Amino acid sequence: MLHGFPEYGGAWREVAEHLPDYHCIAPDQRGYGQSWAPSDVSHYKARHLVGDLAALIEQIGAPVPVVAHDWGAAIAYALTIRHPELVSALVVVNGVHPGPFQRELAKGGSQSEASAYIDYLRDPRAEERLAPDDFAGLRRLFAAKMDMAWLDGPVLQDYLREWGREGRLTGMLNWYRASPLQVAKPGQPLDIPPISPEAAMIRVPHLVIWGEDDRALLPECLEGLEVYCPDLTIRRVPGADHWICHQKPAEVAALIREFLAARAA
């Protein structure tokens, strides 16, 4: 189970509690929580992040089902593209395949506007903007136009503890700084060649669970996904947004269980 930004392995706690028949492994990815957090941006290139997961899965025993959200989904897609032998099935929860996502980012349209925060997070001054006053800036970014009622009390304290570990904020931001994604300015499309299906094919059974009220990742990013994923199932969930794993963990777990049981993964 692979978390995204700005979470950590504990992001999967509620979903995992509804999957008692599975052995759920939710690591802190590089730069997050209690994992290694080098300061150099070059350590966060996709090949290194994929390498971390490949090594972990090989130690566990391949192949395994991989469940991923947000940035975790980006690395899960890269892992599945490069090492399909390690992945028995792929479940993505409000995450995006690089092909449709880069296409939408390049258009200068609604997804470009929704993703303008990417350049904000790449800025060298991002840490000083996000960290003061118990990460108030990070929490505002986290909550933009979405339901954050779940981030309160002990859960919030857990996040503050993980964000406050030395070097972790820089580690988290370095995922954005190392990414080759290009974001067009609104109304100023970029001339970027599309990512070919042959170069980014998902060759395992694939489920996408999509909270329909997401304001960070828009449904346009699902259009054309079937070209990259021949065995694709999409389940849309109303009344949930980007943070669906916290808002509707029982429903997310039920969809995961149904999908994996049908494929004996």
PDB file of C-alpha atoms in Angstrom:
ATOM      1  CA  MET A   1       0.000   0.000   0.000  1.00  0.00           C
ATOM      2  CA  LEU A   2       1.710   3.152  -1.246  1.00  0.00           C
ATOM      3  CA  HIS A   3       0.836   6.562   0.178  1.00  0.00           C
ATOM      4  CA  GLY A   4       1.083   9.924  -1.535  1.00  0.00           C
ATOM      5  CA  PHE A   5       1.896  13.523  -0.614  1.00  0.00           C
ATOM      6  CA  PRO A   6       1.981  14.681   2.120  1.00  0.00           C
ATOM      7  CA  GLU A   7       1.088  11.498   3.978  1.00  0.00           C
ATOM      8  CA  TYR A   8       3.030   8.477   5.274  1.00  0.00           C
ATOM      9  CA  GLY A   9       2.402   4.758   5.722  1.00  0.00           C
ATOM     10  CA  GLY A  10      -0.206   5.438   8.411  1.00  0.00           C
ATOM     11  CA  ALA A  11      -2.464   6.910   5.724  1.00  0.00           C
ATOM     12  CA  TRP A  12      -3.668   3.362   5.021  1.00  0.00           C
ATOM     13  CA  ARG A  13      -4.631   2.500   8.605  1.00  0.00           C
ATOM     14  CA  GLU A  14      -8.393   2.929   8.188  1.00  0.00           C
ATOM     15  CA  VAL A  15      -8.548   0.990   4.907  1.00  0.00           C
ATOM     16  CA  ALA A  16      -6.313  -1.806   6.236  1.00  0.00           C
ATOM     17  CA  GLU A  17      -8.574  -2.262   9.267  1.00  0.00           C
ATOM     18  CA  HIS A  18     -11.325  -3.280   6.842  1.00  0.00           C
ATOM     19  CA  LEU A  19      -9.089  -5.887   5.155  1.00  0.00           C
ATOM     20  CA  PRO A  20      -8.443  -8.325   8.010  1.00  0.00           C
ATOM     21  CA  ASP A  21      -7.972 -11.256   5.623  1.00  0.00           C
ATOM     22  CA  TYR A  22      -4.998  -9.563   3.946  1.00  0.00           C
ATOM     23  CA  HIS A  23      -1.500  -8.907   5.221  1.00  0.00           C
ATOM     24  CA  CYS A  24      -1.275  -5.177   4.467  1.00  0.00           C
ATOM     25  CA  ILE A  25       2.190  -3.647   4.191  1.00  0.00           C
ATOM     26  CA  ALA A  26       2.239   0.169   4.085  1.00  0.00           C
ATOM     27  CA  PRO A  27       5.818   1.487   4.078  1.00  0.00           C
ATOM     28  CA  ASP A  28       6.892   5.069   4.543  1.00  0.00           C
ATOM     29  CA  GLN A  29       8.276   5.848   1.111  1.00  0.00           C
ATOM     30  CA  ARG A  30      11.651   7.511   0.645  1.00  0.00           C
ATOM     31  CA  GLY A  31      11.678  10.995   2.188  1.00  0.00           C
ATOM     32  CA  TYR A  32       8.616  10.334   4.364  1.00  0.00           C
ATOM     33  CA  GLY A  33       8.037   9.330   7.984  1.00  0.00           C
ATOM     34  CA  GLN A  34      10.678   6.980   9.321  1.00  0.00           C
ATOM     35  CA  SER A  35      12.181   6.106   5.955  1.00  0.00           C
ATOM     36  CA  TRP A  36      15.479   7.401   4.557  1.00  0.00           C
ATOM     37  CA  ALA A  37      15.252  11.088   3.633  1.00  0.00           C
ATOM     38  CA  PRO A  38      18.318  12.229   1.671  1.00  0.00           C
ATOM     39  CA  SER A  39      18.457  15.952   0.977  1.00  0.00           C
ATOM     40  CA  ASP A  40      19.704  15.795  -2.629  1.00  0.00           C
ATOM     41  CA  VAL A  41      16.938  16.043  -5.251  1.00  0.00           C
ATOM     42  CA  SER A  42      18.650  13.471  -7.477  1.00  0.00           C
ATOM     43  CA  HIS A  43      17.862  10.741  -4.924  1.00  0.00           C
ATOM     44  CA  TYR A  44      14.149  11.146  -5.721  1.00  0.00           C
ATOM     45  CA  LYS A  45      14.202  10.320  -9.401  1.00  0.00           C
ATOM     46  CA  ALA A  46      11.638   7.696 -10.345  1.00  0.00           C
ATOM     47  CA  ARG A  47      14.199   4.962 -10.907  1.00  0.00           C
ATOM     48  CA  HIS A  48      15.306   5.206  -7.265  1.00  0.00           C
ATOM     49  CA  LEU A  49      11.759   5.278  -5.880  1.00  0.00           C
ATOM     50  CA  VAL A  50      10.838   2.286  -8.038  1.00  0.00           C
ATOM     51  CA  GLY A  51      14.017   0.545  -6.942  1.00  0.00           C
ATOM     52  CA  ASP A  52      13.029   0.891  -3.294  1.00  0.00           C
ATOM     53  CA  LEU A  53       9.716  -0.848  -3.948  1.00  0.00           C
ATOM     54  CA  ALA A  54      11.186  -3.526  -6.186  1.00  0.00           C
ATOM     55  CA  ALA A  55      13.668  -4.431  -3.443  1.00  0.00           C
ATOM     56  CA  LEU A  56      10.891  -4.553  -0.843  1.00  0.00           C
ATOM     57  CA  ILE A  57       8.616  -6.743  -2.980  1.00  0.00           C
ATOM     58  CA  GLU A  58      11.464  -9.109  -3.823  1.00  0.00           C
ATOM     59  CA  GLN A  59      12.108  -9.484  -0.093  1.00  0.00           C
ATOM     60  CA  ILE A  60       8.411 -10.155   0.624  1.00  0.00           C
ATOM     61  CA  GLY A  61       8.000 -12.536  -2.285  1.00  0.00           C
ATOM     62  CA  ALA A  62       6.710 -11.544  -5.716  1.00  0.00           C
ATOM     63  CA  PRO A  63       4.249 -11.058  -7.205  1.00  0.00           C
ATOM     64  CA  VAL A  64       1.974  -9.057  -4.890  1.00  0.00           C
ATOM     65  CA  PRO A  65      -1.080  -6.829  -5.348  1.00  0.00           C
ATOM     66  CA  VAL A  66      -0.130  -3.150  -5.165  1.00  0.00           C
ATOM     67  CA  VAL A  67      -2.590  -0.527  -3.894  1.00  0.00           C
ATOM     68  CA  ALA A  68      -1.628   3.119  -4.300  1.00  0.00           C
ATOM     69  CA  HIS A  69      -2.882   6.690  -3.897  1.00  0.00           C
ATOM     70  CA  ASP A  70      -1.729  10.068  -5.253  1.00  0.00           C
ATOM     71  CA  TRP A  71       2.085  10.116  -5.664  1.00  0.00           C
ATOM     72  CA  GLY A  72       2.123   6.502  -4.562  1.00  0.00           C
ATOM     73  CA  ALA A  73       0.106   5.772  -7.692  1.00  0.00           C
ATOM     74  CA  ALA A  74       2.691   7.467  -9.909  1.00  0.00           C
ATOM     75  CA  ILE A  75       5.404   5.181  -8.553  1.00  0.00           C
ATOM     76  CA  ALA A  76       3.104   2.146  -8.623  1.00  0.00           C
ATOM     77  CA  TYR A  77       2.462   2.772 -12.321  1.00  0.00           C
ATOM     78  CA  ALA A  78       6.203   3.114 -12.961  1.00  0.00           C
ATOM     79  CA  LEU A  79       6.884  -0.067 -10.993  1.00  0.00           C
ATOM     80  CA  THR A  80       4.234  -2.007 -12.924  1.00  0.00           C
ATOM     81  CA  ILE A  81       5.478  -0.713 -16.276  1.00  0.00           C
ATOM     82  CA  ARG A  82       9.103  -1.582 -15.550  1.00  0.00           C
ATOM     83  CA  HIS A  83       8.640  -4.721 -13.436  1.00  0.00           C
ATOM     84  CA  PRO A  84       5.291  -6.341 -14.255  1.00  0.00           C
ATOM     85  CA  GLU A  85       6.591  -9.639 -12.882  1.00  0.00           C
ATOM     86  CA  LEU A  86       6.514  -8.123  -9.366  1.00  0.00           C
ATOM     87  CA  VAL A  87       2.853  -7.019  -9.472  1.00  0.00           C
ATOM     88  CA  SER A  88      -0.096  -9.434  -9.572  1.00  0.00           C
ATOM     89  CA  ALA A  89      -2.742  -6.684  -9.687  1.00  0.00           C
ATOM     90  CA  LEU A  90      -2.758  -2.894  -9.454  1.00  0.00           C
ATOM     91  CA  VAL A  91      -5.317  -0.817  -7.545  1.00  0.00           C
ATOM     92  CA  VAL A  92      -5.071   2.968  -7.830  1.00  0.00           C
ATOM     93  CA  VAL A  93      -7.152   5.241  -5.612  1.00  0.00           C
ATOM     94  CA  ASN A  94      -7.414   8.788  -6.967  1.00  0.00           C
ATOM     95  CA  GLY A  95      -4.104   8.610  -8.732  1.00  0.00           C
ATOM     96  CA  VAL A  96      -3.134   9.117 -12.365  1.00  0.00           C
ATOM     97  CA  HIS A  97      -1.254   7.265 -15.082  1.00  0.00           C
ATOM     98  CA  PRO A  98       1.592   9.392 -16.527  1.00  0.00           C
ATOM     99  CA  GLY A  99       0.232   9.246 -20.081  1.00  0.00           C
ATOM    100  CA  PRO A 100      -3.191  10.874 -19.584  1.00  0.00           C
ATOM    101  CA  PHE A 101      -1.869  13.070 -16.762  1.00  0.00           C
ATOM    102  CA  GLN A 102       0.941  14.669 -18.775  1.00  0.00           C
ATOM    103  CA  ARG A 103      -1.479  15.114 -21.664  1.00  0.00           C
ATOM    104  CA  GLU A 104      -3.866  17.068 -19.439  1.00  0.00           C
ATOM    105  CA  LEU A 105      -1.089  19.051 -17.747  1.00  0.00           C
ATOM    106  CA  ALA A 106       0.175  20.172 -21.147  1.00  0.00           C
ATOM    107  CA  LYS A 107      -3.182  21.475 -22.358  1.00  0.00           C
ATOM    108  CA  GLY A 108      -3.196  24.631 -20.259  1.00  0.00           C
ATOM    109  CA  GLY A 109      -6.775  23.820 -19.238  1.00  0.00           C
ATOM    110  CA  SER A 110      -8.539  22.814 -16.052  1.00  0.00           C
ATOM    111  CA  GLN A 111      -5.993  20.206 -14.921  1.00  0.00           C
ATOM    112  CA  SER A 112      -3.124  22.622 -15.556  1.00  0.00           C
ATOM    113  CA  GLU A 113      -4.888  25.143 -13.347  1.00  0.00           C
ATOM    114  CA  ALA A 114      -5.642  22.550 -10.651  1.00  0.00           C
ATOM    115  CA  SER A 115      -1.974  21.470 -10.694  1.00  0.00           C
ATOM    116  CA  ALA A 116      -0.453  24.956 -10.490  1.00  0.00           C
ATOM    117  CA  TYR A 117       0.604  24.067  -6.938  1.00  0.00           C
ATOM    118  CA  ILE A 118       3.289  21.762  -8.400  1.00  0.00           C
ATOM    119  CA  ASP A 119       5.512  24.699  -9.346  1.00  0.00           C
ATOM    120  CA  TYR A 120       4.763  26.263  -5.949  1.00  0.00           C
ATOM    121  CA  LEU A 121       6.053  23.138  -4.216  1.00  0.00           C
ATOM    122  CA  ARG A 122       9.155  23.007  -6.414  1.00  0.00           C
ATOM    123  CA  ASP A 123      10.181  26.509  -5.359  1.00  0.00           C
ATOM    124  CA  PRO A 124      13.333  26.585  -3.162  1.00  0.00           C
ATOM    125  CA  ARG A 125      11.381  28.668  -0.613  1.00  0.00           C
ATOM    126  CA  ALA A 126       8.571  26.132  -0.241  1.00  0.00           C
ATOM    127  CA  GLU A 127       9.839  24.819   3.102  1.00  0.00           C
ATOM    128  CA  GLU A 128       9.802  28.254   4.722  1.00  0.00           C
ATOM    129  CA  ARG A 129       6.277  28.849   3.459  1.00  0.00           C
ATOM    130  CA  LEU A 130       4.842  25.500   4.553  1.00  0.00           C
ATOM    131  CA  ALA A 131       6.544  24.684   7.866  1.00  0.00           C
ATOM    132  CA  PRO A 132       5.794  27.578  10.309  1.00  0.00           C
ATOM    133  CA  ASP A 133       3.011  27.394  12.892  1.00  0.00           C
ATOM    134  CA  ASP A 134       2.722  23.595  12.942  1.00  0.00           C
ATOM    135  CA  PHE A 135       2.806  23.325   9.151  1.00  0.00           C
ATOM    136  CA  ALA A 136      -0.148  25.668   8.707  1.00  0.00           C
ATOM    137  CA  GLY A 137       0.784  26.341   5.076  1.00  0.00           C
ATOM    138  CA  LEU A 138       1.023  22.642   4.314  1.00  0.00           C
ATOM    139  CA  ARG A 139      -2.346  21.987   5.957  1.00  0.00           C
ATOM    140  CA  ARG A 140      -3.987  24.760   3.931  1.00  0.00           C
ATOM    141  CA  LEU A 141      -2.599  23.244   0.743  1.00  0.00           C
ATOM    142  CA  PHE A 142      -3.747  19.799   1.872  1.00  0.00           C
ATOM    143  CA  ALA A 143      -7.292  21.052   2.431  1.00  0.00           C
ATOM    144  CA  ALA A 144      -7.851  23.154  -0.692  1.00  0.00           C
ATOM    145  CA  LYS A 145     -11.545  22.837  -1.653  1.00  0.00           C
ATOM    146  CA  MET A 146     -11.838  19.391  -0.041  1.00  0.00           C
ATOM    147  CA  ASP A 147     -13.262  17.814   3.106  1.00  0.00           C
ATOM    148  CA  MET A 148     -10.585  17.565   5.772  1.00  0.00           C
ATOM    149  CA  ALA A 149     -12.759  16.758   8.780  1.00  0.00           C
ATOM    150  CA  TRP A 150     -10.730  13.563   9.221  1.00  0.00           C
ATOM    151  CA  LEU A 151      -7.462  15.461   9.859  1.00  0.00           C
ATOM    152  CA  ASP A 152      -8.079  16.344  13.481  1.00  0.00           C
ATOM    153  CA  GLY A 153      -7.273  15.231  17.020  1.00  0.00           C
ATOM    154  CA  PRO A 154      -4.870  12.276  17.322  1.00  0.00           C
ATOM    155  CA  VAL A 155      -4.697  11.838  13.533  1.00  0.00           C
ATOM    156  CA  LEU A 156      -3.474  15.411  13.104  1.00  0.00           C
ATOM    157  CA  GLN A 157      -0.957  14.925  15.896  1.00  0.00           C
ATOM    158  CA  ASP A 158       0.383  11.829  14.123  1.00  0.00           C
ATOM    159  CA  TYR A 159       0.841  13.839  10.920  1.00  0.00           C
ATOM    160  CA  LEU A 160       2.546  16.710  12.720  1.00  0.00           C
ATOM    161  CA  ARG A 161       4.962  14.232  14.275  1.00  0.00           C
ATOM    162  CA  GLU A 162       5.833  12.665  10.924  1.00  0.00           C
ATOM    163  CA  TRP A 163       6.150  16.007   9.109  1.00  0.00           C
ATOM    164  CA  GLY A 164       8.367  17.288  11.905  1.00  0.00           C
ATOM    165  CA  ARG A 165      11.046  14.628  11.582  1.00  0.00           C
ATOM    166  CA  GLU A 166      14.343  16.132  10.464  1.00  0.00           C
ATOM    167  CA  GLY A 167      14.586  16.609   6.705  1.00  0.00           C
ATOM    168  CA  ARG A 168      11.179  15.110   5.953  1.00  0.00           C
ATOM    169  CA  LEU A 169       9.512  18.212   4.526  1.00  0.00           C
ATOM    170  CA  THR A 170      12.397  18.630   2.077  1.00  0.00           C
ATOM    171  CA  GLY A 171      12.253  14.922   1.269  1.00  0.00           C
ATOM    172  CA  MET A 172       8.546  15.123   0.483  1.00  0.00           C
ATOM    173  CA  LEU A 173       8.973  18.209  -1.687  1.00  0.00           C
ATOM    174  CA  ASN A 174      11.869  16.623  -3.544  1.00  0.00           C
ATOM    175  CA  TRP A 175       9.425  14.207  -5.174  1.00  0.00           C
ATOM    176  CA  TYR A 176       8.016  17.203  -7.048  1.00  0.00           C
ATOM    177  CA  ARG A 177      11.426  18.727  -7.726  1.00  0.00           C
ATOM    178  CA  ALA A 178      12.765  15.513  -9.246  1.00  0.00           C
ATOM    179  CA  SER A 179       9.711  14.838 -11.395  1.00  0.00           C
ATOM    180  CA  PRO A 180       9.948  15.487 -15.160  1.00  0.00           C
ATOM    181  CA  LEU A 181       6.256  16.475 -15.342  1.00  0.00           C
ATOM    182  CA  GLN A 182       5.674  19.781 -17.131  1.00  0.00           C
ATOM    183  CA  VAL A 183       2.730  21.974 -16.152  1.00  0.00           C
ATOM    184  CA  ALA A 184       1.405  24.445 -18.708  1.00  0.00           C
ATOM    185  CA  LYS A 185       0.307  27.902 -17.640  1.00  0.00           C
ATOM    186  CA  PRO A 186      -3.472  28.291 -17.951  1.00  0.00           C
ATOM    187  CA  GLY A 187      -4.281  29.096 -21.570  1.00  0.00           C
ATOM    188  CA  GLN A 188      -0.697  28.445 -22.698  1.00  0.00           C
ATOM    189  CA  PRO A 189      -0.527  24.836 -23.905  1.00  0.00           C
ATOM    190  CA  LEU A 190       2.796  23.067 -24.198  1.00  0.00           C
ATOM    191  CA  ASP A 191       3.850  21.158 -27.304  1.00  0.00           C
ATOM    192  CA  ILE A 192       4.820  17.861 -25.680  1.00  0.00           C
ATOM    193  CA  PRO A 193       4.747  14.535 -27.530  1.00  0.00           C
ATOM    194  CA  PRO A 194       2.339  12.048 -25.964  1.00  0.00           C
ATOM    195  CA  ILE A 195       3.611   9.092 -23.967  1.00  0.00           C
ATOM    196  CA  SER A 196       3.076   6.071 -26.189  1.00  0.00           C
ATOM    197  CA  PRO A 197       1.059   3.115 -24.911  1.00  0.00           C
ATOM    198  CA  GLU A 198       3.925   0.798 -25.827  1.00  0.00           C
ATOM    199  CA  ALA A 199       6.216   2.688 -23.455  1.00  0.00           C
ATOM    200  CA  ALA A 200       3.772   2.799 -20.553  1.00  0.00           C
ATOM    201  CA  MET A 201       1.603  -0.295 -20.786  1.00  0.00           C
ATOM    202  CA  ILE A 202       0.011  -1.789 -17.653  1.00  0.00           C
ATOM    203  CA  ARG A 203      -0.014  -5.532 -18.284  1.00  0.00           C
ATOM    204  CA  VAL A 204      -1.733  -6.679 -15.074  1.00  0.00           C
ATOM    205  CA  PRO A 205      -5.382  -6.447 -13.955  1.00  0.00           C
ATOM    206  CA  HIS A 206      -6.002  -2.840 -12.967  1.00  0.00           C
ATOM    207  CA  LEU A 207      -8.693  -1.214 -10.814  1.00  0.00           C
ATOM    208  CA  VAL A 208      -9.130   2.550 -10.430  1.00  0.00           C
ATOM    209  CA  ILE A 209     -11.217   3.771  -7.476  1.00  0.00           C
ATOM    210  CA  TRP A 210     -12.182   7.392  -8.027  1.00  0.00           C
ATOM    211  CA  GLY A 211     -13.682   9.821  -5.499  1.00  0.00           C
ATOM    212  CA  GLU A 212     -15.761  12.004  -7.793  1.00  0.00           C
ATOM    213  CA  ASP A 213     -15.305  15.252  -5.813  1.00  0.00           C
ATOM    214  CA  ASP A 214     -11.508  15.369  -6.224  1.00  0.00           C
ATOM    215  CA  ARG A 215     -10.341  18.926  -6.941  1.00  0.00           C
ATOM    216  CA  ALA A 216      -6.619  18.146  -7.291  1.00  0.00           C
ATOM    217  CA  LEU A 217      -6.909  15.398  -9.902  1.00  0.00           C
ATOM    218  CA  LEU A 218      -9.761  15.841 -12.376  1.00  0.00           C
ATOM    219  CA  PRO A 219     -11.759  13.120 -14.179  1.00  0.00           C
ATOM    220  CA  GLU A 220     -10.265  14.156 -17.534  1.00  0.00           C
ATOM    221  CA  CYS A 221      -7.194  12.215 -16.389  1.00  0.00           C
ATOM    222  CA  LEU A 222      -9.164   8.977 -16.740  1.00  0.00           C
ATOM    223  CA  GLU A 223     -10.025   9.612 -20.381  1.00  0.00           C
ATOM    224  CA  GLY A 224      -8.088   7.299 -22.685  1.00  0.00           C
ATOM    225  CA  LEU A 225      -6.668   5.286 -19.785  1.00  0.00           C
ATOM    226  CA  GLU A 226      -7.894   2.049 -21.350  1.00  0.00           C
ATOM    227  CA  VAL A 227      -5.342   2.504 -24.158  1.00  0.00           C
ATOM    228  CA  TYR A 228      -2.593   1.994 -21.571  1.00  0.00           C
ATOM    229  CA  CYS A 229      -4.441  -0.593 -19.467  1.00  0.00           C
ATOM    230  CA  PRO A 230      -6.167  -3.379 -21.439  1.00  0.00           C
ATOM    231  CA  ASP A 231      -7.590  -5.059 -18.301  1.00  0.00           C
ATOM    232  CA  LEU A 232      -9.123  -1.949 -16.699  1.00  0.00           C
ATOM    233  CA  THR A 233     -11.977  -1.501 -14.240  1.00  0.00           C
ATOM    234  CA  ILE A 234     -13.039   1.960 -13.022  1.00  0.00           C
ATOM    235  CA  ARG A 235     -15.295   2.365  -9.982  1.00  0.00           C
ATOM    236  CA  ARG A 236     -16.466   5.910  -9.282  1.00  0.00           C
ATOM    237  CA  VAL A 237     -17.488   6.831  -5.735  1.00  0.00           C
ATOM    238  CA  PRO A 238     -19.801   9.826  -5.184  1.00  0.00           C
ATOM    239  CA  GLY A 239     -19.535  11.907  -2.041  1.00  0.00           C
ATOM    240  CA  ALA A 240     -15.767  11.517  -1.677  1.00  0.00           C
ATOM    241  CA  ASP A 241     -12.794  13.540  -2.883  1.00  0.00           C
ATOM    242  CA  HIS A 242      -9.027  13.108  -3.098  1.00  0.00           C
ATOM    243  CA  TRP A 243      -8.941  11.914   0.527  1.00  0.00           C
ATOM    244  CA  ILE A 244     -11.405   9.082  -0.055  1.00  0.00           C
ATOM    245  CA  CYS A 245      -9.272   6.583   1.880  1.00  0.00           C
ATOM    246  CA  HIS A 246     -10.012   8.554   5.045  1.00  0.00           C
ATOM    247  CA  GLN A 247     -13.568   9.554   4.156  1.00  0.00           C
ATOM    248  CA  LYS A 248     -14.868   6.148   3.010  1.00  0.00           C
ATOM    249  CA  PRO A 249     -12.350   3.498   4.095  1.00  0.00           C
ATOM    250  CA  ALA A 250     -14.895   0.688   4.349  1.00  0.00           C
ATOM    251  CA  GLU A 251     -16.115   1.302   0.796  1.00  0.00           C
ATOM    252  CA  VAL A 252     -12.564   1.536  -0.570  1.00  0.00           C
ATOM    253  CA  ALA A 253     -11.650  -1.711   1.200  1.00  0.00           C
ATOM    254  CA  ALA A 254     -14.763  -3.457  -0.126  1.00  0.00           C
ATOM    255  CA  LEU A 255     -13.901  -2.475  -3.703  1.00  0.00           C
ATOM    256  CA  ILE A 256     -10.320  -3.676  -3.260  1.00  0.00           C
ATOM    257  CA  ARG A 257     -11.488  -6.982  -1.765  1.00  0.00           C
ATOM    258  CA  GLU A 258     -14.039  -7.553  -4.522  1.00  0.00           C
ATOM    259  CA  PHE A 259     -11.486  -6.848  -7.255  1.00  0.00           C
ATOM    260  CA  LEU A 260      -8.711  -9.016  -5.803  1.00  0.00           C
ATOM    261  CA  ALA A 261     -11.066 -11.887  -4.963  1.00  0.00           C
ATOM    262  CA  ALA A 262     -12.372 -11.958  -8.523  1.00  0.00           C
ATOM    263  CA  ARG A 263      -8.803 -12.331  -9.777  1.00  0.00           C
ATOM    264  CA  ALA A 264      -7.506 -14.440  -6.896  1.00  0.00           C
ATOM    265  CA  ALA A 265      -4.683 -11.910  -6.477  1.00  0.00           C
TER     266      ALA A 265
END
